[in-house]
């Protein structure tokens, strides 16, 4: 029997790609838990189309402790949990802070309590580079201290990490890995699974693809007066399948007892800073499409440049990025087109 891994947020963007990688590894059985408030149960069918495996899906809210624990009891024995389920929209978190604290931290509290109560030995936690805030020194390593949280979303990730640290201190048999993502973009290279963005997305890549397909009229580049090579902001974009693969490697790392402490932290970035204008250029060249964009003012809260030093994950997890910026823009576009075709077929 393969070790069973519960993937919370399993029908979401990174969760579903991680399930695909877990299946591809051939080493794990994945079970998805997701109430689908920000995703769709149809993702299970997409995973099946890509992998041939129909994973079990529980439509459970992890904040509902009774329902969540009943599900855990039903699925026992469980080898590990990968906890993705959380809200992640920065402006929304500013508008509705309590909703973010309640959902992101309430769910984590239940996940940790389940690990304690049901002796689930391993946890992988989905964190974010936003914990670093406005960093002064680049590239960012895991030793870079937390910055001032610039929004409730980032704050929930900081508190979440600290909750896991304090919990791990009291539970020596419990092993955990915290993964801090930089800017996950792109989709499965088949174009059959991807991010279901809201109608008004905030992140660059879904805006690029929505402008390209005509759902949005225009892309505004938020500032070209930064002190960067072309004046636009620099970020560390990383293909979602590479992020997903790191979760599989993190589980293997814990299962093989390679961790030194029972709460290990890794940055997940490509290590390359890429500007907004370079993303636009790559998208246009790779996909042969002209994007309708204008240069606008700066977006409040944006830092000029941030990118990762991912040496620790490279060395200790044996993890390396397999995909390039061209793969990211190609797969992002394939998925947007796939969504349009599926809608037209309805
Ligand atoms: C944002 C979040 C971060 C979160 C991450 C998830 C903020 C301040 N940060 O990061 O906490 O973890 O998403 O991927 O919201 N851009 C444009 N025009 C647009 C949209 C974006 O020029 O219409 C630029 C931005 O100025 C930025 C870059 O594109 O330089 C990337 O933006 P985005 O995708 O929103 O990611 P981050 O802001 O880096």
CSV table of C-alpha atoms and ligand atoms in Angstrom, one decimal:
chain,number,residue,atom,x,y,z
A,1,UNK,CA,0.0,0.0,0.0
A,2,UNK,CA,1.3,3.4,-0.9
A,3,UNK,CA,1.5,6.1,1.8
A,4,UNK,CA,-1.7,8.1,1.8
A,5,UNK,CA,-1.3,11.9,1.6
A,6,UNK,CA,-4.2,14.3,2.3
A,7,UNK,CA,-4.0,17.3,0.1
A,8,UNK,CA,-6.1,20.2,1.5
A,9,UNK,CA,-7.0,22.7,-1.2
A,10,UNK,CA,-6.6,19.7,-3.6
A,11,UNK,CA,-8.8,21.1,-6.3
A,12,UNK,CA,-7.0,24.5,-6.2
A,13,UNK,CA,-4.3,25.8,-8.4
A,14,UNK,CA,-1.1,24.5,-6.7
A,15,UNK,CA,-3.0,21.7,-4.9
A,16,UNK,CA,-4.2,20.0,-8.1
A,17,UNK,CA,-0.8,20.3,-9.8
A,18,UNK,CA,0.7,18.7,-6.7
A,19,UNK,CA,-1.7,15.8,-6.8
A,20,UNK,CA,-0.6,15.3,-10.4
A,21,UNK,CA,3.1,15.2,-9.3
A,22,UNK,CA,2.3,12.9,-6.4
A,23,UNK,CA,0.6,10.5,-8.9
A,24,UNK,CA,3.5,10.8,-11.4
A,25,UNK,CA,6.0,9.9,-8.7
A,26,UNK,CA,4.3,6.5,-8.4
A,27,UNK,CA,5.0,6.6,-4.6
A,28,UNK,CA,2.0,8.1,-3.0
A,29,UNK,CA,-1.8,7.8,-2.9
A,30,UNK,CA,-3.4,11.3,-2.9
A,31,UNK,CA,-6.7,12.3,-1.4
A,32,UNK,CA,-8.1,15.7,-2.1
A,33,UNK,CA,-10.0,17.8,0.5
A,34,UNK,CA,-11.6,21.0,-0.7
A,35,UNK,CA,-14.9,22.7,-0.2
A,36,UNK,CA,-14.4,24.3,-3.6
A,37,UNK,CA,-15.3,27.8,-2.6
A,38,UNK,CA,-12.5,29.0,-4.8
A,39,UNK,CA,-12.1,26.1,-7.1
A,40,UNK,CA,-14.2,23.5,-8.8
A,41,UNK,CA,-14.8,19.8,-8.3
A,42,UNK,CA,-14.3,19.3,-12.1
A,43,UNK,CA,-10.6,19.6,-11.4
A,44,UNK,CA,-10.7,16.0,-10.3
A,45,UNK,CA,-11.8,15.0,-13.8
A,46,UNK,CA,-8.9,17.1,-15.2
A,47,UNK,CA,-6.4,15.3,-13.0
A,48,UNK,CA,-7.9,12.0,-14.3
A,49,UNK,CA,-7.6,13.1,-17.9
A,50,UNK,CA,-3.9,13.9,-17.3
A,51,UNK,CA,-2.9,11.0,-15.1
A,52,UNK,CA,-5.5,8.3,-15.7
A,53,UNK,CA,-6.2,8.2,-11.9
A,54,UNK,CA,-9.5,9.4,-10.3
A,55,UNK,CA,-8.5,10.7,-6.9
A,56,UNK,CA,-10.9,10.6,-4.0
A,57,UNK,CA,-12.3,14.1,-3.2
A,58,UNK,CA,-14.0,15.1,0.1
A,59,UNK,CA,-16.0,18.3,-0.2
A,60,UNK,CA,-15.2,19.3,3.3
A,61,UNK,CA,-14.4,22.7,4.9
A,62,UNK,CA,-11.3,22.3,7.0
A,63,UNK,CA,-12.5,25.0,9.3
A,64,UNK,CA,-15.4,22.7,10.2
A,65,UNK,CA,-13.5,20.6,12.7
A,66,UNK,CA,-16.2,18.0,13.2
A,67,UNK,CA,-16.5,17.3,9.4
A,68,UNK,CA,-12.7,17.5,8.9
A,69,UNK,CA,-12.0,15.1,11.7
A,70,UNK,CA,-14.7,12.6,10.5
A,71,UNK,CA,-13.0,12.6,7.1
A,72,UNK,CA,-9.6,12.0,8.7
A,73,UNK,CA,-11.0,9.1,10.7
A,74,UNK,CA,-12.5,7.7,7.6
A,75,UNK,CA,-9.2,7.9,5.7
A,76,UNK,CA,-6.9,6.6,8.4
A,77,UNK,CA,-4.0,5.6,8.4
A,78,UNK,CA,-2.6,8.8,6.9
A,79,UNK,CA,1.1,9.3,6.2
A,80,UNK,CA,1.0,13.0,5.8
A,81,UNK,CA,-0.9,16.2,5.0
A,82,UNK,CA,0.0,18.8,2.4
A,83,UNK,CA,-1.9,21.9,3.5
A,84,UNK,CA,-2.7,24.4,0.8
A,85,UNK,CA,-6.3,25.4,1.6
A,86,UNK,CA,-6.2,29.1,2.3
A,87,UNK,CA,-7.4,32.4,0.8
A,88,UNK,CA,-4.6,34.2,-1.1
A,89,UNK,CA,-5.9,37.5,-2.5
A,90,UNK,CA,-3.9,40.4,-1.2
A,91,UNK,CA,-6.4,43.3,-1.7
A,92,UNK,CA,-9.3,41.1,-0.4
A,93,UNK,CA,-7.3,40.4,2.7
A,94,UNK,CA,-6.9,44.1,3.3
A,95,UNK,CA,-10.7,44.6,2.9
A,96,UNK,CA,-11.7,41.6,5.0
A,97,UNK,CA,-8.9,40.9,7.5
A,98,UNK,CA,-11.0,38.8,9.9
A,99,UNK,CA,-12.1,36.5,7.1
A,100,UNK,CA,-8.4,35.8,6.3
A,101,UNK,CA,-7.4,35.2,9.9
A,102,UNK,CA,-10.4,33.0,10.5
A,103,UNK,CA,-10.0,30.9,7.4
A,104,UNK,CA,-6.2,30.7,7.0
A,105,UNK,CA,-5.4,30.2,10.7
A,106,UNK,CA,-8.5,28.3,11.8
A,107,UNK,CA,-7.9,25.7,9.1
A,108,UNK,CA,-4.2,25.4,10.1
A,109,UNK,CA,-5.2,25.0,13.8
A,110,UNK,CA,-7.5,22.1,12.8
A,111,UNK,CA,-4.8,20.5,10.6
A,112,UNK,CA,-2.3,20.6,13.5
A,113,UNK,CA,-4.8,19.3,16.0
A,114,UNK,CA,-5.6,16.4,13.6
A,115,UNK,CA,-1.8,15.7,13.3
A,116,UNK,CA,-1.7,15.5,17.1
A,117,UNK,CA,-4.9,13.6,17.7
A,118,UNK,CA,-4.5,11.0,14.9
A,119,UNK,CA,-0.7,10.8,15.0
A,120,UNK,CA,-0.2,12.0,11.4
A,121,UNK,CA,3.6,12.2,11.3
A,122,UNK,CA,4.2,14.6,8.4
A,123,UNK,CA,3.1,18.1,7.3
A,124,UNK,CA,4.1,20.2,4.3
A,125,UNK,CA,2.8,23.8,4.7
A,126,UNK,CA,2.2,26.2,1.9
A,127,UNK,CA,3.8,29.5,2.8
A,128,UNK,CA,4.8,32.6,0.7
A,129,UNK,CA,7.7,34.9,0.0
A,130,UNK,CA,5.4,37.6,1.2
A,131,UNK,CA,6.6,36.7,4.8
A,132,UNK,CA,9.8,38.6,3.9
A,133,UNK,CA,8.0,41.9,3.3
A,134,UNK,CA,10.0,44.7,1.8
A,135,UNK,CA,13.5,43.1,1.7
A,136,UNK,CA,16.6,45.2,1.3
A,137,UNK,CA,19.1,42.4,0.5
A,138,UNK,CA,18.8,40.2,-2.5
A,139,UNK,CA,18.6,37.3,-3.2
A,140,UNK,CA,16.4,36.3,-0.3
A,141,UNK,CA,17.6,33.3,1.7
A,142,UNK,CA,15.7,31.4,4.4
A,143,UNK,CA,17.7,33.3,7.0
A,144,UNK,CA,16.3,36.6,5.8
A,145,UNK,CA,14.1,37.7,8.7
A,146,UNK,CA,10.3,38.3,8.4
A,147,UNK,CA,9.5,41.8,7.4
A,148,UNK,CA,6.7,44.0,8.5
A,149,UNK,CA,3.6,42.2,7.1
A,150,UNK,CA,2.2,44.4,4.3
A,151,UNK,CA,-1.3,42.9,4.4
A,152,UNK,CA,-3.3,40.4,6.4
A,153,UNK,CA,-2.7,37.6,3.9
A,154,UNK,CA,1.1,37.9,4.4
A,155,UNK,CA,0.5,38.1,8.2
A,156,UNK,CA,-1.5,34.8,8.2
A,157,UNK,CA,1.5,33.1,6.5
A,158,UNK,CA,3.9,34.5,9.1
A,159,UNK,CA,1.6,33.5,12.0
A,160,UNK,CA,1.0,30.1,10.4
A,161,UNK,CA,4.7,29.4,10.2
A,162,UNK,CA,5.2,30.4,13.8
A,163,UNK,CA,2.2,28.1,14.9
A,164,UNK,CA,3.9,25.2,13.2
A,165,UNK,CA,7.3,26.0,14.9
A,166,UNK,CA,5.8,26.1,18.3
A,167,UNK,CA,3.7,23.0,17.7
A,168,UNK,CA,6.8,21.1,16.4
A,169,UNK,CA,8.8,22.0,19.5
A,170,UNK,CA,6.2,20.2,21.6
A,171,UNK,CA,5.9,17.2,19.3
A,172,UNK,CA,9.3,15.7,18.6
A,173,UNK,CA,7.7,12.8,16.5
A,174,UNK,CA,6.0,15.3,14.2
A,175,UNK,CA,8.0,16.3,11.1
A,176,UNK,CA,7.3,19.3,9.0
A,177,UNK,CA,8.4,21.4,6.0
A,178,UNK,CA,7.5,25.0,5.3
A,179,UNK,CA,7.7,26.0,1.6
A,180,UNK,CA,7.9,29.7,0.8
A,181,UNK,CA,6.7,30.2,-2.8
A,182,UNK,CA,7.9,33.2,-4.9
A,183,UNK,CA,5.6,33.8,-7.9
A,184,UNK,CA,4.0,30.6,-9.1
A,185,UNK,CA,2.7,30.8,-12.7
A,186,UNK,CA,2.0,28.6,-15.7
A,187,UNK,CA,0.0,25.4,-15.8
A,188,UNK,CA,0.4,21.7,-16.7
A,189,UNK,CA,2.2,21.6,-20.0
A,190,UNK,CA,-0.7,19.6,-21.5
A,191,UNK,CA,-2.9,22.7,-21.2
A,192,UNK,CA,-5.6,20.5,-19.5
A,193,UNK,CA,-5.3,21.8,-15.9
A,194,UNK,CA,-4.7,25.3,-14.6
A,195,UNK,CA,-5.6,28.2,-12.5
A,196,UNK,CA,-9.2,29.2,-12.3
A,197,UNK,CA,-8.7,32.9,-11.8
A,198,UNK,CA,-11.4,35.3,-10.6
A,199,UNK,CA,-13.1,37.5,-13.2
A,200,UNK,CA,-10.9,40.4,-12.1
A,201,UNK,CA,-7.5,38.8,-11.4
A,202,UNK,CA,-4.8,40.7,-9.5
A,203,UNK,CA,-1.8,38.7,-10.5
A,204,UNK,CA,0.2,39.4,-13.7
A,205,UNK,CA,0.0,36.1,-15.6
A,206,UNK,CA,-3.8,35.6,-15.5
A,207,UNK,CA,-4.2,39.2,-16.5
A,208,UNK,CA,-1.8,38.7,-19.4
A,209,UNK,CA,-3.7,35.6,-20.7
A,210,UNK,CA,-7.1,37.3,-20.1
A,211,UNK,CA,-6.0,40.3,-22.2
A,212,UNK,CA,-4.6,38.0,-24.9
A,213,UNK,CA,-7.9,36.1,-25.1
A,214,UNK,CA,-10.0,39.3,-25.0
A,215,UNK,CA,-11.7,38.8,-21.6
A,216,UNK,CA,-9.9,41.9,-20.4
A,217,UNK,CA,-9.3,44.9,-22.6
A,218,UNK,CA,-5.8,46.0,-21.6
A,219,UNK,CA,-2.9,45.3,-19.4
A,220,UNK,CA,-1.3,48.1,-17.4
A,221,UNK,CA,2.3,47.8,-16.5
A,222,UNK,CA,2.5,49.1,-13.0
A,223,UNK,CA,5.5,51.5,-13.3
A,224,UNK,CA,8.6,51.6,-15.5
A,225,UNK,CA,10.4,54.1,-13.3
A,226,UNK,CA,11.9,51.6,-10.9
A,227,UNK,CA,15.6,51.3,-10.4
A,228,UNK,CA,15.7,48.0,-12.4
A,229,UNK,CA,17.3,47.1,-15.8
A,230,UNK,CA,14.2,48.1,-17.8
A,231,UNK,CA,12.4,50.2,-15.1
A,232,UNK,CA,9.6,47.6,-14.5
A,233,UNK,CA,9.4,45.5,-11.3
A,234,UNK,CA,11.4,42.3,-11.0
A,235,UNK,CA,10.0,39.1,-9.6
A,236,UNK,CA,11.0,35.4,-9.3
A,237,UNK,CA,8.5,33.5,-11.5
A,238,UNK,CA,8.4,29.8,-11.0
A,239,UNK,CA,6.5,27.1,-12.9
A,240,UNK,CA,3.7,25.6,-10.8
A,241,UNK,CA,4.8,22.1,-11.8
A,242,UNK,CA,8.2,22.8,-10.3
A,243,UNK,CA,6.5,24.1,-7.1
A,244,UNK,CA,4.4,20.9,-7.1
A,245,UNK,CA,7.4,18.7,-7.6
A,246,UNK,CA,9.1,20.3,-4.6
A,247,UNK,CA,6.2,19.1,-2.4
A,248,UNK,CA,6.9,15.5,-3.5
A,249,UNK,CA,10.6,16.0,-2.8
A,250,UNK,CA,9.8,17.5,0.6
A,251,UNK,CA,7.7,14.4,1.6
A,252,UNK,CA,10.5,12.1,0.4
A,253,UNK,CA,13.0,14.2,2.4
A,254,UNK,CA,11.0,13.7,5.6
A,255,UNK,CA,10.2,10.1,5.0
A,256,UNK,CA,13.8,9.3,4.4
A,257,UNK,CA,14.7,11.1,7.7
A,258,UNK,CA,17.0,13.6,5.9
A,259,UNK,CA,15.7,16.5,8.0
A,260,UNK,CA,17.9,18.0,10.8
A,261,UNK,CA,15.1,19.7,12.7
A,262,UNK,CA,11.4,18.7,12.8
A,263,UNK,CA,10.4,22.0,11.2
A,264,UNK,CA,12.5,22.9,8.1
A,265,UNK,CA,12.0,25.9,5.8
A,266,UNK,CA,12.8,26.2,2.1
A,267,UNK,CA,12.4,29.0,-0.4
A,268,UNK,CA,10.9,27.9,-3.7
A,269,UNK,CA,12.0,30.2,-6.5
A,270,UNK,CA,13.9,29.9,-9.8
A,271,UNK,CA,16.6,32.2,-8.4
A,272,UNK,CA,16.2,34.4,-11.5
A,273,UNK,CA,14.6,37.9,-11.4
A,274,UNK,CA,12.5,38.6,-14.5
A,275,UNK,CA,10.8,42.0,-15.2
A,276,UNK,CA,7.2,42.6,-16.1
A,277,UNK,CA,8.3,43.8,-19.6
A,278,UNK,CA,10.4,40.7,-20.1
A,279,UNK,CA,7.3,38.5,-19.2
A,280,UNK,CA,5.3,40.4,-21.8
A,281,UNK,CA,8.0,40.0,-24.4
A,282,UNK,CA,8.3,36.3,-23.7
A,283,UNK,CA,4.6,35.8,-23.9
A,284,UNK,CA,4.4,37.7,-27.3
A,285,UNK,CA,7.3,35.9,-28.8
A,286,UNK,CA,6.5,32.3,-27.6
A,287,UNK,CA,2.8,32.5,-28.4
A,288,UNK,CA,3.0,34.8,-31.5
A,289,UNK,CA,0.5,37.3,-30.0
A,290,UNK,CA,0.6,41.0,-29.5
A,291,UNK,CA,-0.5,42.1,-26.1
A,292,UNK,CA,-2.5,45.3,-25.7
A,293,UNK,CA,-0.7,47.0,-22.9
A,294,UNK,CA,0.0,50.5,-21.6
A,295,UNK,CA,2.5,51.8,-19.1
A,296,UNK,CA,0.8,53.1,-15.9
A,297,UNK,CA,1.8,54.3,-12.5
A,298,UNK,CA,3.2,52.3,-9.7
A,299,UNK,CA,0.9,49.9,-7.7
A,300,UNK,CA,1.0,50.8,-4.0
A,301,UNK,CA,2.8,48.2,-1.9
A,302,UNK,CA,4.9,46.8,-4.8
A,303,UNK,CA,8.6,46.3,-4.1
A,304,UNK,CA,11.0,47.1,-7.0
A,305,UNK,CA,12.7,43.6,-7.0
A,306,UNK,CA,12.5,40.4,-5.1
A,307,UNK,CA,14.0,37.0,-6.0
A,308,UNK,CA,15.1,33.9,-4.2
A,309,UNK,CA,18.2,32.1,-3.4
A,310,UNK,CA,16.9,28.5,-3.6
A,311,UNK,CA,20.2,26.9,-2.9
A,312,UNK,CA,19.0,25.2,0.2
A,313,UNK,CA,16.1,23.5,-1.6
A,314,UNK,CA,18.5,22.5,-4.5
A,315,UNK,CA,21.0,21.0,-2.1
A,316,UNK,CA,18.8,19.4,0.6
A,317,UNK,CA,15.7,18.4,-1.3
A,318,UNK,CA,17.6,17.6,-4.5
A,319,UNK,CA,15.1,19.9,-6.2
A,320,UNK,CA,15.8,21.9,-9.4
A,321,UNK,CA,13.5,23.9,-11.7
A,322,UNK,CA,12.8,22.0,-14.9
A,323,UNK,CA,10.8,24.7,-16.6
A,324,UNK,CA,11.7,28.0,-18.2
A,325,UNK,CA,10.0,31.3,-18.6
A,326,UNK,CA,9.0,30.2,-22.1
A,327,UNK,CA,7.3,27.1,-20.6
A,328,UNK,CA,5.5,29.3,-18.2
A,329,UNK,CA,4.0,31.7,-20.8
A,330,UNK,CA,3.3,28.8,-23.2
A,331,UNK,CA,1.4,26.7,-20.7
A,332,UNK,CA,-0.4,29.8,-19.3
A,333,UNK,CA,-1.7,30.5,-22.8
A,334,UNK,CA,-2.6,26.9,-23.6
A,335,UNK,CA,-4.8,26.7,-20.5
A,336,UNK,CA,-6.6,30.0,-21.2
A,337,UNK,CA,-7.4,28.7,-24.7
A,338,UNK,CA,-8.5,25.4,-23.3
A,339,UNK,CA,-10.9,27.2,-20.9
A,340,UNK,CA,-12.4,29.1,-23.8
A,341,UNK,CA,-12.9,25.9,-25.9
A,342,UNK,CA,-14.5,24.1,-23.0
A,343,UNK,CA,-16.9,27.0,-22.5
A,344,UNK,CA,-17.8,27.1,-26.2
A,345,UNK,CA,-18.5,23.4,-26.1
A,346,UNK,CA,-21.0,23.8,-23.2
B,1,LIG,C1,1.5,39.0,-5.3
B,1,LIG,C2,1.3,39.2,-3.8
B,1,LIG,C3,2.0,38.1,-3.0
B,1,LIG,C4,1.5,36.8,-3.4
B,1,LIG,C5,1.7,36.6,-4.9
B,1,LIG,C6,1.1,35.3,-5.4
B,1,LIG,C7,1.0,41.7,-3.7
B,1,LIG,C8,1.7,42.9,-3.2
B,1,LIG,N1,1.7,40.5,-3.5
B,1,LIG,O1,2.9,39.1,-5.6
B,1,LIG,O2,1.8,38.3,-1.6
B,1,LIG,O3,2.2,35.8,-2.7
B,1,LIG,O4,1.1,37.7,-5.6
B,1,LIG,O5,1.6,35.0,-6.7
B,1,LIG,O6,-0.1,41.6,-4.2
B,1,LIG,N2,1.8,43.8,-12.5
B,1,LIG,C9,1.6,44.7,-13.5
B,1,LIG,N3,0.3,44.8,-13.9
B,1,LIG,C10,-0.8,44.1,-13.5
B,1,LIG,C11,-0.5,43.1,-12.4
B,1,LIG,C12,0.8,43.0,-12.0
B,1,LIG,O7,2.5,45.4,-13.9
B,1,LIG,O8,-1.9,44.3,-13.9
B,1,LIG,C13,3.2,43.6,-12.0
B,1,LIG,C14,3.3,44.0,-10.5
B,1,LIG,O9,3.5,45.3,-10.3
B,1,LIG,C15,4.4,43.1,-10.1
B,1,LIG,C16,4.4,41.9,-11.1
B,1,LIG,O10,3.5,42.3,-12.1
B,1,LIG,O11,5.6,43.7,-10.3
B,1,LIG,C17,3.8,40.7,-10.4
B,1,LIG,O12,2.6,41.0,-9.8
B,1,LIG,P1,1.7,39.9,-9.1
B,1,LIG,O13,1.5,38.8,-10.1
B,1,LIG,O14,0.5,40.6,-8.6
B,1,LIG,O15,2.6,39.3,-8.0
B,1,LIG,P2,3.3,40.0,-6.7
B,1,LIG,O16,2.8,41.4,-6.5
B,1,LIG,O17,4.8,39.8,-6.9
